[in-house]
Amino acid sequence: MQPILSNTEVSPGVFLLSVKRRVPFKPGQTVKISLDKDLPPRIYSICSGVKDPQLSVLYNIKEDGALTPQLARLSRGDCIRLSEPAGSFIGTTEPALWIATGTGIAPFYSMLRSGLGSNKTLLHGVRYANQFYFDSEWKTELGPRYLRFCSGESLEGVTHGRVNRFFDQTRAPLPSKVYICGQATMCVELRDLLIARGVPFASIMAEIYF
């Protein structure tokens, strides 16, 4: 069991939970979290840099879920069960296109804080403006390479619609490596679109959130 350092609501129904980092991990990896041995663990992307003193995850409450409503009620000093880091959705130093929706921004934030943002472009799609998590840091670090898409509101400086609109608006060559993180339907749709645009299947990394 590991004590919680903080469990902050960063947007309605969305929390950033942090514990002390005890083991090394690679940016993009995941951990399993549970509250007791009888509750099956759930998998969450790490949302902190490899040198940060804390290990954080970003999660949203699923009202019918077995874990997240309980997690949201926890505070500093309460304990969770936490697995060793694992997973192959790992950032590298090579140029790449990052595509995220919702809390799927978490592994890319880990990559950014681990120093891997210098040659990356991020497409960040959300439904509402308050879901652009960590946007001030993205703007500072990526500048014009941080492109926002919002399907539920019209906002200045933000493309109205889903991230797919990026591919309607540009025919520029795409990077040889593409990372996608978010809901299954979005990941599959974008994978097919990228393949149609000439990106090899083996060059598309996807992390599906359920």
N, C-alpha and C. Protein backbone atom coordinates (compact mmCIF):
# COMPACT_ATOMS: atom_id res chain seq x y z
N MET A 1 0.84 -1.20 0.00
CA MET A 1 0.00 0.00 0.00
C MET A 1 0.88 1.25 0.00
N GLN A 2 0.44 2.26 -0.71
CA GLN A 2 1.22 3.47 -0.82
C GLN A 2 0.36 4.69 -0.51
N PRO A 3 0.82 5.59 0.37
CA PRO A 3 0.01 6.76 0.75
C PRO A 3 -0.07 7.79 -0.37
N ILE A 4 -1.21 8.43 -0.46
CA ILE A 4 -1.45 9.48 -1.45
C ILE A 4 -0.85 10.79 -0.96
N LEU A 5 -0.18 11.50 -1.86
CA LEU A 5 0.33 12.83 -1.56
C LEU A 5 -0.73 13.90 -1.85
N SER A 6 -1.46 13.71 -2.95
CA SER A 6 -2.53 14.65 -3.31
C SER A 6 -3.49 13.97 -4.27
N ASN A 7 -4.72 14.47 -4.30
CA ASN A 7 -5.75 13.94 -5.19
C ASN A 7 -6.64 15.12 -5.56
N THR A 8 -6.22 15.87 -6.59
CA THR A 8 -6.79 17.17 -6.91
C THR A 8 -7.74 17.10 -8.08
N GLU A 9 -8.92 17.69 -7.93
CA GLU A 9 -9.88 17.77 -9.04
C GLU A 9 -9.45 18.92 -9.96
N VAL A 10 -8.95 18.58 -11.15
CA VAL A 10 -8.42 19.57 -12.07
C VAL A 10 -9.47 20.07 -13.06
N SER A 11 -10.58 19.36 -13.15
CA SER A 11 -11.70 19.70 -14.00
C SER A 11 -12.89 18.91 -13.45
N PRO A 12 -14.12 19.33 -13.69
CA PRO A 12 -15.25 18.59 -13.11
C PRO A 12 -15.19 17.09 -13.40
N GLY A 13 -15.05 16.30 -12.33
CA GLY A 13 -15.02 14.86 -12.46
C GLY A 13 -13.70 14.27 -12.90
N VAL A 14 -12.66 15.10 -13.00
CA VAL A 14 -11.34 14.63 -13.43
C VAL A 14 -10.31 14.98 -12.36
N PHE A 15 -9.50 13.99 -11.97
CA PHE A 15 -8.58 14.16 -10.85
C PHE A 15 -7.14 13.81 -11.26
N LEU A 16 -6.20 14.50 -10.61
CA LEU A 16 -4.79 14.19 -10.73
C LEU A 16 -4.34 13.66 -9.38
N LEU A 17 -4.03 12.38 -9.33
CA LEU A 17 -3.63 11.70 -8.10
C LEU A 17 -2.13 11.47 -8.11
N SER A 18 -1.46 11.79 -6.99
CA SER A 18 -0.02 11.65 -6.92
C SER A 18 0.42 10.89 -5.68
N VAL A 19 1.45 10.07 -5.85
CA VAL A 19 2.12 9.38 -4.74
C VAL A 19 3.62 9.61 -4.90
N LYS A 20 4.38 9.24 -3.91
CA LYS A 20 5.83 9.36 -4.01
C LYS A 20 6.36 8.36 -5.03
N ARG A 21 7.23 8.84 -5.93
CA ARG A 21 7.82 7.94 -6.93
C ARG A 21 8.89 7.08 -6.26
N ARG A 22 8.69 5.79 -6.29
CA ARG A 22 9.61 4.86 -5.62
C ARG A 22 10.45 4.04 -6.58
N VAL A 23 10.01 3.93 -7.83
CA VAL A 23 10.74 3.12 -8.81
C VAL A 23 10.87 3.91 -10.10
N PRO A 24 11.87 3.61 -10.92
CA PRO A 24 11.99 4.30 -12.22
C PRO A 24 10.93 3.79 -13.20
N PHE A 25 10.64 4.61 -14.20
CA PHE A 25 9.71 4.21 -15.26
C PHE A 25 10.12 4.91 -16.54
N LYS A 26 9.54 4.48 -17.65
CA LYS A 26 9.79 5.11 -18.94
C LYS A 26 8.58 5.96 -19.31
N PRO A 27 8.80 7.14 -19.90
CA PRO A 27 7.67 8.03 -20.21
C PRO A 27 6.70 7.37 -21.18
N GLY A 28 5.44 7.28 -20.77
CA GLY A 28 4.42 6.62 -21.57
C GLY A 28 3.92 5.33 -20.94
N GLN A 29 4.63 4.83 -19.94
CA GLN A 29 4.22 3.58 -19.31
C GLN A 29 3.00 3.76 -18.41
N THR A 30 2.46 2.63 -17.95
CA THR A 30 1.26 2.62 -17.13
C THR A 30 1.52 1.95 -15.78
N VAL A 31 0.58 2.15 -14.86
CA VAL A 31 0.56 1.42 -13.59
C VAL A 31 -0.85 0.90 -13.36
N LYS A 32 -0.97 -0.14 -12.55
CA LYS A 32 -2.26 -0.66 -12.14
C LYS A 32 -2.56 -0.15 -10.73
N ILE A 33 -3.80 0.27 -10.51
CA ILE A 33 -4.21 0.80 -9.22
C ILE A 33 -5.43 0.02 -8.72
N SER A 34 -5.43 -0.28 -7.44
CA SER A 34 -6.62 -0.84 -6.78
C SER A 34 -6.60 -0.39 -5.32
N LEU A 35 -7.69 -0.68 -4.61
CA LEU A 35 -7.79 -0.27 -3.21
C LEU A 35 -7.68 -1.43 -2.24
N ASP A 36 -8.01 -2.62 -2.71
CA ASP A 36 -7.82 -3.80 -1.87
C ASP A 36 -7.67 -5.01 -2.77
N LYS A 37 -7.25 -6.13 -2.19
CA LYS A 37 -6.92 -7.31 -2.98
C LYS A 37 -8.14 -7.95 -3.64
N ASP A 38 -9.34 -7.59 -3.20
CA ASP A 38 -10.55 -8.16 -3.78
C ASP A 38 -11.10 -7.34 -4.94
N LEU A 39 -10.53 -6.14 -5.16
CA LEU A 39 -10.98 -5.28 -6.25
C LEU A 39 -10.00 -5.38 -7.41
N PRO A 40 -10.45 -5.85 -8.58
CA PRO A 40 -9.53 -5.94 -9.73
C PRO A 40 -8.91 -4.58 -10.03
N PRO A 41 -7.60 -4.54 -10.29
CA PRO A 41 -6.95 -3.25 -10.55
C PRO A 41 -7.34 -2.69 -11.91
N ARG A 42 -7.19 -1.40 -12.05
CA ARG A 42 -7.41 -0.71 -13.32
C ARG A 42 -6.09 -0.09 -13.77
N ILE A 43 -5.94 0.03 -15.07
CA ILE A 43 -4.68 0.51 -15.64
C ILE A 43 -4.79 2.00 -15.95
N TYR A 44 -3.76 2.77 -15.56
CA TYR A 44 -3.71 4.21 -15.82
C TYR A 44 -2.32 4.61 -16.32
N SER A 45 -2.30 5.51 -17.28
CA SER A 45 -1.02 6.03 -17.77
C SER A 45 -0.39 6.94 -16.72
N ILE A 46 0.91 6.84 -16.59
CA ILE A 46 1.64 7.74 -15.70
C ILE A 46 1.62 9.15 -16.30
N CYS A 47 1.37 10.13 -15.47
CA CYS A 47 1.21 11.51 -15.92
C CYS A 47 2.20 12.41 -15.20
N SER A 48 3.46 12.01 -15.17
CA SER A 48 4.53 12.81 -14.55
C SER A 48 5.83 12.44 -15.22
N GLY A 49 6.83 13.31 -15.06
CA GLY A 49 8.11 13.08 -15.70
C GLY A 49 8.97 12.08 -14.95
N VAL A 50 9.95 11.52 -15.66
CA VAL A 50 10.79 10.48 -15.06
C VAL A 50 11.66 11.00 -13.93
N LYS A 51 11.87 12.31 -13.85
CA LYS A 51 12.67 12.88 -12.78
C LYS A 51 11.83 13.58 -11.71
N ASP A 52 10.52 13.62 -11.90
CA ASP A 52 9.65 14.23 -10.89
C ASP A 52 9.67 13.40 -9.61
N PRO A 53 9.61 14.03 -8.45
CA PRO A 53 9.63 13.28 -7.20
C PRO A 53 8.36 12.47 -6.96
N GLN A 54 7.28 12.83 -7.65
CA GLN A 54 6.02 12.12 -7.48
C GLN A 54 5.68 11.33 -8.75
N LEU A 55 4.86 10.32 -8.58
CA LEU A 55 4.27 9.59 -9.71
C LEU A 55 2.78 9.92 -9.71
N SER A 56 2.30 10.41 -10.84
CA SER A 56 0.91 10.89 -10.91
C SER A 56 0.13 10.15 -11.99
N VAL A 57 -1.19 10.08 -11.79
CA VAL A 57 -2.09 9.57 -12.82
C VAL A 57 -3.26 10.53 -12.94
N LEU A 58 -3.81 10.61 -14.15
CA LEU A 58 -4.96 11.46 -14.43
C LEU A 58 -6.15 10.54 -14.70
N TYR A 59 -7.23 10.71 -13.97
CA TYR A 59 -8.39 9.83 -14.17
C TYR A 59 -9.69 10.61 -14.09
N ASN A 60 -10.70 10.09 -14.76
CA ASN A 60 -12.03 10.69 -14.67
C ASN A 60 -12.99 9.71 -14.00
N ILE A 61 -13.94 10.25 -13.27
CA ILE A 61 -14.89 9.42 -12.54
C ILE A 61 -15.86 8.75 -13.52
N LYS A 62 -15.95 7.45 -13.43
CA LYS A 62 -16.97 6.71 -14.15
C LYS A 62 -18.05 6.35 -13.12
N GLU A 63 -19.21 6.95 -13.28
CA GLU A 63 -20.25 6.84 -12.25
C GLU A 63 -20.61 5.40 -11.93
N ASP A 64 -20.56 4.52 -12.93
CA ASP A 64 -20.88 3.12 -12.70
C ASP A 64 -19.64 2.27 -12.48
N GLY A 65 -18.49 2.92 -12.32
CA GLY A 65 -17.24 2.20 -12.15
C GLY A 65 -17.06 1.64 -10.74
N ALA A 66 -16.25 0.61 -10.65
CA ALA A 66 -15.99 0.01 -9.35
C ALA A 66 -14.89 0.73 -8.59
N LEU A 67 -14.02 1.46 -9.30
CA LEU A 67 -12.85 2.06 -8.65
C LEU A 67 -12.89 3.58 -8.57
N THR A 68 -13.12 4.26 -9.70
CA THR A 68 -12.92 5.72 -9.72
C THR A 68 -13.81 6.49 -8.75
N PRO A 69 -15.08 6.12 -8.52
CA PRO A 69 -15.83 6.88 -7.50
C PRO A 69 -15.19 6.77 -6.12
N GLN A 70 -14.61 5.62 -5.81
CA GLN A 70 -13.91 5.46 -4.53
C GLN A 70 -12.61 6.26 -4.51
N LEU A 71 -11.88 6.23 -5.63
CA LEU A 71 -10.63 6.99 -5.70
C LEU A 71 -10.88 8.48 -5.46
N ALA A 72 -11.94 8.99 -6.04
CA ALA A 72 -12.23 10.43 -5.95
C ALA A 72 -12.50 10.88 -4.51
N ARG A 73 -12.86 9.96 -3.65
CA ARG A 73 -13.15 10.31 -2.25
C ARG A 73 -11.90 10.28 -1.37
N LEU A 74 -10.78 9.84 -1.92
CA LEU A 74 -9.56 9.72 -1.12
C LEU A 74 -8.84 11.07 -1.02
N SER A 75 -8.04 11.21 0.02
CA SER A 75 -7.27 12.42 0.22
C SER A 75 -5.87 12.08 0.73
N ARG A 76 -5.08 13.09 0.96
CA ARG A 76 -3.71 12.91 1.39
C ARG A 76 -3.64 11.98 2.61
N GLY A 77 -2.76 10.99 2.55
CA GLY A 77 -2.58 10.04 3.64
C GLY A 77 -3.32 8.74 3.47
N ASP A 78 -4.41 8.76 2.67
CA ASP A 78 -5.09 7.50 2.34
C ASP A 78 -4.17 6.67 1.44
N CYS A 79 -4.40 5.36 1.40
CA CYS A 79 -3.48 4.47 0.69
C CYS A 79 -4.14 3.76 -0.49
N ILE A 80 -3.34 3.51 -1.51
CA ILE A 80 -3.77 2.74 -2.67
C ILE A 80 -2.76 1.63 -2.94
N ARG A 81 -3.20 0.63 -3.68
CA ARG A 81 -2.29 -0.41 -4.16
C ARG A 81 -1.80 0.01 -5.54
N LEU A 82 -0.50 -0.08 -5.75
CA LEU A 82 0.11 0.41 -6.99
C LEU A 82 1.09 -0.63 -7.52
N SER A 83 0.96 -0.97 -8.80
CA SER A 83 1.85 -1.97 -9.40
C SER A 83 3.16 -1.33 -9.87
N GLU A 84 4.07 -2.16 -10.32
CA GLU A 84 5.27 -1.68 -10.99
C GLU A 84 4.87 -1.10 -12.36
N PRO A 85 5.60 -0.11 -12.87
CA PRO A 85 5.30 0.43 -14.21
C PRO A 85 5.50 -0.64 -15.29
N ALA A 86 4.69 -0.54 -16.34
CA ALA A 86 4.77 -1.49 -17.45
C ALA A 86 4.24 -0.83 -18.71
N GLY A 87 4.37 -1.53 -19.84
CA GLY A 87 3.80 -1.04 -21.09
C GLY A 87 4.83 -0.68 -22.13
N SER A 88 4.40 -0.68 -23.38
CA SER A 88 5.31 -0.44 -24.51
C SER A 88 5.00 0.85 -25.27
N PHE A 89 4.05 1.66 -24.78
CA PHE A 89 3.71 2.95 -25.40
C PHE A 89 4.71 3.98 -24.88
N ILE A 90 5.93 3.91 -25.37
CA ILE A 90 7.04 4.63 -24.77
C ILE A 90 7.57 5.69 -25.73
N GLY A 91 7.73 6.90 -25.24
CA GLY A 91 8.24 8.00 -26.05
C GLY A 91 9.71 7.87 -26.35
N THR A 92 10.12 8.45 -27.48
CA THR A 92 11.51 8.44 -27.90
C THR A 92 11.92 9.85 -28.30
N THR A 93 13.18 10.01 -28.69
CA THR A 93 13.69 11.31 -29.09
C THR A 93 13.44 11.60 -30.57
N GLU A 94 12.95 10.64 -31.34
CA GLU A 94 12.75 10.86 -32.78
C GLU A 94 11.51 11.72 -33.02
N PRO A 95 11.46 12.43 -34.16
CA PRO A 95 10.29 13.27 -34.47
C PRO A 95 9.02 12.42 -34.51
N ALA A 96 7.91 13.00 -34.03
CA ALA A 96 6.66 12.25 -34.01
C ALA A 96 5.48 13.19 -33.92
N LEU A 97 4.32 12.67 -34.31
CA LEU A 97 3.05 13.35 -34.12
C LEU A 97 2.34 12.68 -32.95
N TRP A 98 1.95 13.48 -31.97
CA TRP A 98 1.20 12.97 -30.81
C TRP A 98 -0.26 13.38 -30.99
N ILE A 99 -1.18 12.44 -30.77
CA ILE A 99 -2.62 12.73 -30.87
C ILE A 99 -3.30 12.22 -29.61
N ALA A 100 -4.01 13.11 -28.93
CA ALA A 100 -4.66 12.74 -27.67
C ALA A 100 -6.06 13.31 -27.59
N THR A 101 -6.95 12.56 -26.93
CA THR A 101 -8.27 13.09 -26.59
C THR A 101 -8.52 12.82 -25.11
N GLY A 102 -9.22 13.76 -24.46
CA GLY A 102 -9.58 13.59 -23.05
C GLY A 102 -8.37 13.34 -22.16
N THR A 103 -8.53 12.39 -21.24
CA THR A 103 -7.43 12.06 -20.33
C THR A 103 -6.32 11.29 -21.03
N GLY A 104 -6.50 11.00 -22.31
CA GLY A 104 -5.43 10.39 -23.10
C GLY A 104 -4.23 11.30 -23.26
N ILE A 105 -4.32 12.52 -22.75
CA ILE A 105 -3.17 13.43 -22.77
C ILE A 105 -2.10 13.00 -21.77
N ALA A 106 -2.45 12.15 -20.80
CA ALA A 106 -1.54 11.80 -19.70
C ALA A 106 -0.18 11.28 -20.14
N PRO A 107 -0.08 10.26 -21.00
CA PRO A 107 1.25 9.76 -21.34
C PRO A 107 2.10 10.78 -22.08
N PHE A 108 1.45 11.66 -22.85
CA PHE A 108 2.21 12.68 -23.57
C PHE A 108 2.74 13.74 -22.61
N TYR A 109 1.99 14.01 -21.55
CA TYR A 109 2.49 14.94 -20.54
C TYR A 109 3.71 14.35 -19.85
N SER A 110 3.69 13.05 -19.61
CA SER A 110 4.86 12.38 -19.05
C SER A 110 6.05 12.50 -20.00
N MET A 111 5.80 12.32 -21.29
CA MET A 111 6.88 12.44 -22.27
C MET A 111 7.42 13.87 -22.31
N LEU A 112 6.50 14.85 -22.28
CA LEU A 112 6.92 16.25 -22.30
C LEU A 112 7.80 16.56 -21.10
N ARG A 113 7.35 16.18 -19.91
CA ARG A 113 8.10 16.48 -18.69
C ARG A 113 9.40 15.68 -18.60
N SER A 114 9.53 14.67 -19.46
CA SER A 114 10.75 13.88 -19.50
C SER A 114 11.71 14.36 -20.58
N GLY A 115 11.40 15.52 -21.19
CA GLY A 115 12.32 16.14 -22.14
C GLY A 115 12.20 15.67 -23.57
N LEU A 116 11.04 15.12 -23.96
CA LEU A 116 10.90 14.56 -25.30
C LEU A 116 10.04 15.40 -26.23
N GLY A 117 9.79 16.66 -25.88
CA GLY A 117 8.86 17.47 -26.66
C GLY A 117 9.46 18.31 -27.77
N SER A 118 10.78 18.35 -27.91
CA SER A 118 11.41 19.33 -28.79
C SER A 118 11.07 19.14 -30.27
N ASN A 119 10.81 17.94 -30.72
CA ASN A 119 10.53 17.70 -32.14
C ASN A 119 9.19 16.99 -32.33
N LYS A 120 8.22 17.36 -31.48
CA LYS A 120 6.90 16.75 -31.54
C LYS A 120 5.83 17.79 -31.84
N THR A 121 4.77 17.35 -32.51
CA THR A 121 3.56 18.14 -32.70
C THR A 121 2.43 17.42 -31.99
N LEU A 122 1.63 18.15 -31.20
CA LEU A 122 0.54 17.55 -30.45
C LEU A 122 -0.80 18.04 -30.98
N LEU A 123 -1.68 17.08 -31.32
CA LEU A 123 -3.08 17.37 -31.62
C LEU A 123 -3.88 16.98 -30.39
N HIS A 124 -4.55 17.95 -29.78
CA HIS A 124 -5.24 17.73 -28.51
C HIS A 124 -6.73 17.98 -28.72
N GLY A 125 -7.52 16.92 -28.67
CA GLY A 125 -8.95 17.04 -28.90
C GLY A 125 -9.76 16.84 -27.64
N VAL A 126 -10.73 17.72 -27.39
CA VAL A 126 -11.60 17.63 -26.21
C VAL A 126 -13.01 18.03 -26.61
N ARG A 127 -13.95 17.85 -25.68
CA ARG A 127 -15.32 18.28 -25.93
C ARG A 127 -15.54 19.70 -25.41
N TYR A 128 -14.96 20.02 -24.24
CA TYR A 128 -15.15 21.34 -23.63
C TYR A 128 -13.81 21.97 -23.27
N ALA A 129 -13.80 23.28 -23.18
CA ALA A 129 -12.56 24.03 -22.97
C ALA A 129 -11.84 23.64 -21.69
N ASN A 130 -12.58 23.29 -20.63
CA ASN A 130 -11.94 22.97 -19.36
C ASN A 130 -11.27 21.60 -19.36
N GLN A 131 -11.27 20.92 -20.51
CA GLN A 131 -10.62 19.62 -20.63
C GLN A 131 -9.26 19.70 -21.32
N PHE A 132 -8.80 20.91 -21.60
CA PHE A 132 -7.45 21.07 -22.15
C PHE A 132 -6.44 21.04 -21.00
N TYR A 133 -6.22 19.86 -20.45
CA TYR A 133 -5.37 19.71 -19.29
C TYR A 133 -3.92 20.10 -19.61
N PHE A 134 -3.33 20.90 -18.69
CA PHE A 134 -1.94 21.34 -18.78
C PHE A 134 -1.68 22.23 -20.00
N ASP A 135 -2.72 22.91 -20.50
CA ASP A 135 -2.55 23.64 -21.76
C ASP A 135 -1.52 24.76 -21.67
N SER A 136 -1.36 25.38 -20.50
CA SER A 136 -0.37 26.45 -20.40
C SER A 136 1.04 25.93 -20.63
N GLU A 137 1.33 24.74 -20.12
CA GLU A 137 2.65 24.15 -20.34
C GLU A 137 2.83 23.72 -21.79
N TRP A 138 1.76 23.19 -22.38
CA TRP A 138 1.85 22.81 -23.79
C TRP A 138 2.15 24.03 -24.65
N LYS A 139 1.45 25.13 -24.38
CA LYS A 139 1.66 26.35 -25.16
C LYS A 139 3.09 26.85 -25.01
N THR A 140 3.61 26.80 -23.78
CA THR A 140 4.97 27.28 -23.53
C THR A 140 6.01 26.40 -24.20
N GLU A 141 5.85 25.09 -24.08
CA GLU A 141 6.87 24.16 -24.57
C GLU A 141 6.79 23.89 -26.06
N LEU A 142 5.57 23.81 -26.61
CA LEU A 142 5.43 23.46 -28.02
C LEU A 142 5.08 24.64 -28.91
N GLY A 143 4.50 25.69 -28.33
CA GLY A 143 4.15 26.86 -29.14
C GLY A 143 3.20 26.48 -30.27
N PRO A 144 3.55 26.83 -31.54
CA PRO A 144 2.64 26.55 -32.66
C PRO A 144 2.50 25.06 -32.98
N ARG A 145 3.29 24.24 -32.34
CA ARG A 145 3.17 22.79 -32.54
C ARG A 145 2.15 22.16 -31.60
N TYR A 146 1.46 22.99 -30.83
CA TYR A 146 0.36 22.53 -29.98
C TYR A 146 -0.94 22.98 -30.62
N LEU A 147 -1.69 22.05 -31.19
CA LEU A 147 -2.91 22.35 -31.92
C LEU A 147 -4.12 21.80 -31.18
N ARG A 148 -5.08 22.68 -30.88
CA ARG A 148 -6.24 22.30 -30.07
C ARG A 148 -7.50 22.17 -30.93
N PHE A 149 -8.33 21.20 -30.55
CA PHE A 149 -9.58 20.93 -31.25
C PHE A 149 -10.67 20.74 -30.19
N CYS A 150 -11.81 21.40 -30.37
CA CYS A 150 -12.89 21.31 -29.39
C CYS A 150 -14.21 21.07 -30.13
N SER A 151 -14.86 19.97 -29.82
CA SER A 151 -16.08 19.60 -30.55
C SER A 151 -17.34 20.20 -29.95
N GLY A 152 -17.30 20.59 -28.67
CA GLY A 152 -18.52 21.04 -28.01
C GLY A 152 -18.67 22.53 -27.84
N GLU A 153 -17.60 23.30 -28.09
CA GLU A 153 -17.64 24.75 -27.95
C GLU A 153 -16.83 25.40 -29.06
N SER A 154 -17.19 26.63 -29.40
CA SER A 154 -16.41 27.42 -30.34
C SER A 154 -15.52 28.36 -29.54
N LEU A 155 -14.21 28.25 -29.71
CA LEU A 155 -13.25 29.01 -28.92
C LEU A 155 -12.24 29.70 -29.83
N GLU A 156 -11.83 30.88 -29.44
CA GLU A 156 -10.84 31.61 -30.21
C GLU A 156 -9.51 30.87 -30.20
N GLY A 157 -8.91 30.70 -31.36
CA GLY A 157 -7.61 30.04 -31.46
C GLY A 157 -7.68 28.52 -31.41
N VAL A 158 -8.90 27.98 -31.38
CA VAL A 158 -9.10 26.53 -31.29
C VAL A 158 -9.95 26.08 -32.47
N THR A 159 -9.56 25.01 -33.13
CA THR A 159 -10.34 24.49 -34.25
C THR A 159 -11.61 23.82 -33.72
N HIS A 160 -12.76 24.21 -34.26
CA HIS A 160 -14.02 23.61 -33.83
C HIS A 160 -14.19 22.26 -34.54
N GLY A 161 -14.35 21.20 -33.74
CA GLY A 161 -14.50 19.87 -34.29
C GLY A 161 -13.54 18.89 -33.66
N ARG A 162 -13.49 17.71 -34.21
CA ARG A 162 -12.63 16.65 -33.68
C ARG A 162 -11.22 16.75 -34.26
N VAL A 163 -10.29 16.00 -33.69
CA VAL A 163 -8.90 16.06 -34.16
C VAL A 163 -8.77 15.62 -35.61
N ASN A 164 -9.73 14.83 -36.10
CA ASN A 164 -9.69 14.40 -37.49
C ASN A 164 -9.62 15.57 -38.46
N ARG A 165 -10.12 16.73 -38.05
CA ARG A 165 -10.14 17.90 -38.93
C ARG A 165 -8.75 18.33 -39.35
N PHE A 166 -7.76 18.02 -38.53
CA PHE A 166 -6.38 18.37 -38.89
C PHE A 166 -6.02 17.78 -40.24
N PHE A 167 -6.47 16.57 -40.50
CA PHE A 167 -6.08 15.88 -41.72
C PHE A 167 -6.89 16.36 -42.92
N ASP A 168 -8.01 17.03 -42.66
CA ASP A 168 -8.76 17.68 -43.74
C ASP A 168 -8.10 18.99 -44.13
N GLN A 169 -7.40 19.61 -43.19
CA GLN A 169 -6.87 20.95 -43.40
C GLN A 169 -5.43 20.97 -43.92
N THR A 170 -4.72 19.86 -43.81
CA THR A 170 -3.33 19.85 -44.23
C THR A 170 -3.01 18.62 -45.06
N ARG A 171 -2.18 18.83 -46.04
CA ARG A 171 -1.68 17.72 -46.85
C ARG A 171 -0.16 17.63 -46.74
N ALA A 172 0.39 18.31 -45.74
CA ALA A 172 1.83 18.28 -45.53
C ALA A 172 2.26 16.86 -45.16
N PRO A 173 3.51 16.49 -45.47
CA PRO A 173 4.00 15.15 -45.10
C PRO A 173 3.91 14.94 -43.60
N LEU A 174 3.53 13.75 -43.20
CA LEU A 174 3.40 13.43 -41.79
C LEU A 174 4.69 12.81 -41.26
N PRO A 175 4.97 12.99 -39.97
CA PRO A 175 6.15 12.33 -39.39
C PRO A 175 6.07 10.82 -39.55
N SER A 176 7.21 10.17 -39.52
CA SER A 176 7.25 8.72 -39.72
C SER A 176 6.77 7.96 -38.49
N LYS A 177 6.57 8.66 -37.37
CA LYS A 177 6.10 8.02 -36.15
C LYS A 177 4.90 8.78 -35.62
N VAL A 178 3.82 8.05 -35.27
CA VAL A 178 2.61 8.67 -34.75
C VAL A 178 2.16 7.92 -33.51
N TYR A 179 1.85 8.67 -32.46
CA TYR A 179 1.32 8.10 -31.21
C TYR A 179 -0.10 8.59 -31.03
N ILE A 180 -1.03 7.67 -30.71
CA ILE A 180 -2.43 8.02 -30.50
C ILE A 180 -2.87 7.48 -29.14
N CYS A 181 -3.56 8.30 -28.35
CA CYS A 181 -4.06 7.84 -27.06
C CYS A 181 -5.44 8.41 -26.80
N GLY A 182 -6.39 7.51 -26.50
CA GLY A 182 -7.75 7.93 -26.21
C GLY A 182 -8.71 6.77 -26.36
N GLN A 183 -9.97 7.10 -26.61
CA GLN A 183 -11.01 6.09 -26.73
C GLN A 183 -10.77 5.19 -27.95
N ALA A 184 -11.27 3.96 -27.86
CA ALA A 184 -11.00 2.95 -28.89
C ALA A 184 -11.45 3.40 -30.27
N THR A 185 -12.67 3.94 -30.37
CA THR A 185 -13.19 4.35 -31.68
C THR A 185 -12.30 5.38 -32.33
N MET A 186 -11.88 6.38 -31.54
CA MET A 186 -11.01 7.41 -32.06
C MET A 186 -9.69 6.83 -32.55
N CYS A 187 -9.10 5.95 -31.77
CA CYS A 187 -7.81 5.36 -32.13
C CYS A 187 -7.90 4.58 -33.44
N VAL A 188 -8.96 3.79 -33.58
CA VAL A 188 -9.13 2.99 -34.79
C VAL A 188 -9.38 3.88 -36.01
N GLU A 189 -10.24 4.89 -35.86
CA GLU A 189 -10.52 5.80 -36.97
C GLU A 189 -9.26 6.51 -37.44
N LEU A 190 -8.48 7.01 -36.48
CA LEU A 190 -7.27 7.74 -36.85
C LEU A 190 -6.20 6.81 -37.42
N ARG A 191 -6.12 5.61 -36.90
CA ARG A 191 -5.15 4.65 -37.46
C ARG A 191 -5.46 4.39 -38.93
N ASP A 192 -6.73 4.17 -39.24
CA ASP A 192 -7.11 3.91 -40.63
C ASP A 192 -6.85 5.12 -41.51
N LEU A 193 -7.13 6.31 -40.98
CA LEU A 193 -6.90 7.53 -41.73
C LEU A 193 -5.41 7.72 -42.01
N LEU A 194 -4.58 7.45 -41.01
CA LEU A 194 -3.14 7.60 -41.18
C LEU A 194 -2.58 6.61 -42.19
N ILE A 195 -3.07 5.38 -42.14
CA ILE A 195 -2.62 4.38 -43.11
C ILE A 195 -2.99 4.82 -44.52
N ALA A 196 -4.20 5.39 -44.68
CA ALA A 196 -4.62 5.89 -45.98
C ALA A 196 -3.75 7.05 -46.45
N ARG A 197 -3.17 7.78 -45.50
CA ARG A 197 -2.27 8.88 -45.83
C ARG A 197 -0.83 8.43 -46.02
N GLY A 198 -0.58 7.11 -45.94
CA GLY A 198 0.75 6.59 -46.23
C GLY A 198 1.63 6.29 -45.05
N VAL A 199 1.10 6.43 -43.82
CA VAL A 199 1.89 6.11 -42.64
C VAL A 199 1.85 4.59 -42.44
N PRO A 200 3.01 3.92 -42.37
CA PRO A 200 3.01 2.46 -42.20
C PRO A 200 2.34 2.05 -40.89
N PHE A 201 1.64 0.92 -40.91
CA PHE A 201 0.97 0.42 -39.72
C PHE A 201 1.94 0.29 -38.55
N ALA A 202 3.15 -0.20 -38.83
CA ALA A 202 4.14 -0.43 -37.77
C ALA A 202 4.64 0.86 -37.14
N SER A 203 4.38 2.00 -37.81
CA SER A 203 4.84 3.29 -37.28
C SER A 203 3.78 3.99 -36.44
N ILE A 204 2.61 3.34 -36.27
CA ILE A 204 1.52 3.94 -35.50
C ILE A 204 1.42 3.23 -34.16
N MET A 205 1.64 3.97 -33.08
CA MET A 205 1.54 3.45 -31.73
C MET A 205 0.21 3.92 -31.13
N ALA A 206 -0.56 2.99 -30.59
CA ALA A 206 -1.86 3.38 -30.03
C ALA A 206 -2.02 2.85 -28.61
N GLU A 207 -2.52 3.70 -27.73
CA GLU A 207 -2.85 3.32 -26.36
C GLU A 207 -4.34 3.59 -26.19
N ILE A 208 -5.14 2.52 -26.04
CA ILE A 208 -6.59 2.65 -26.00
C ILE A 208 -7.08 2.76 -24.58
N TYR A 209 -7.94 3.76 -24.33
CA TYR A 209 -8.57 3.94 -23.02
C TYR A 209 -10.00 3.42 -23.07
N PHE A 210 -10.39 2.69 -22.05
CA PHE A 210 -11.75 2.15 -21.98
C PHE A 210 -12.54 2.87 -20.90
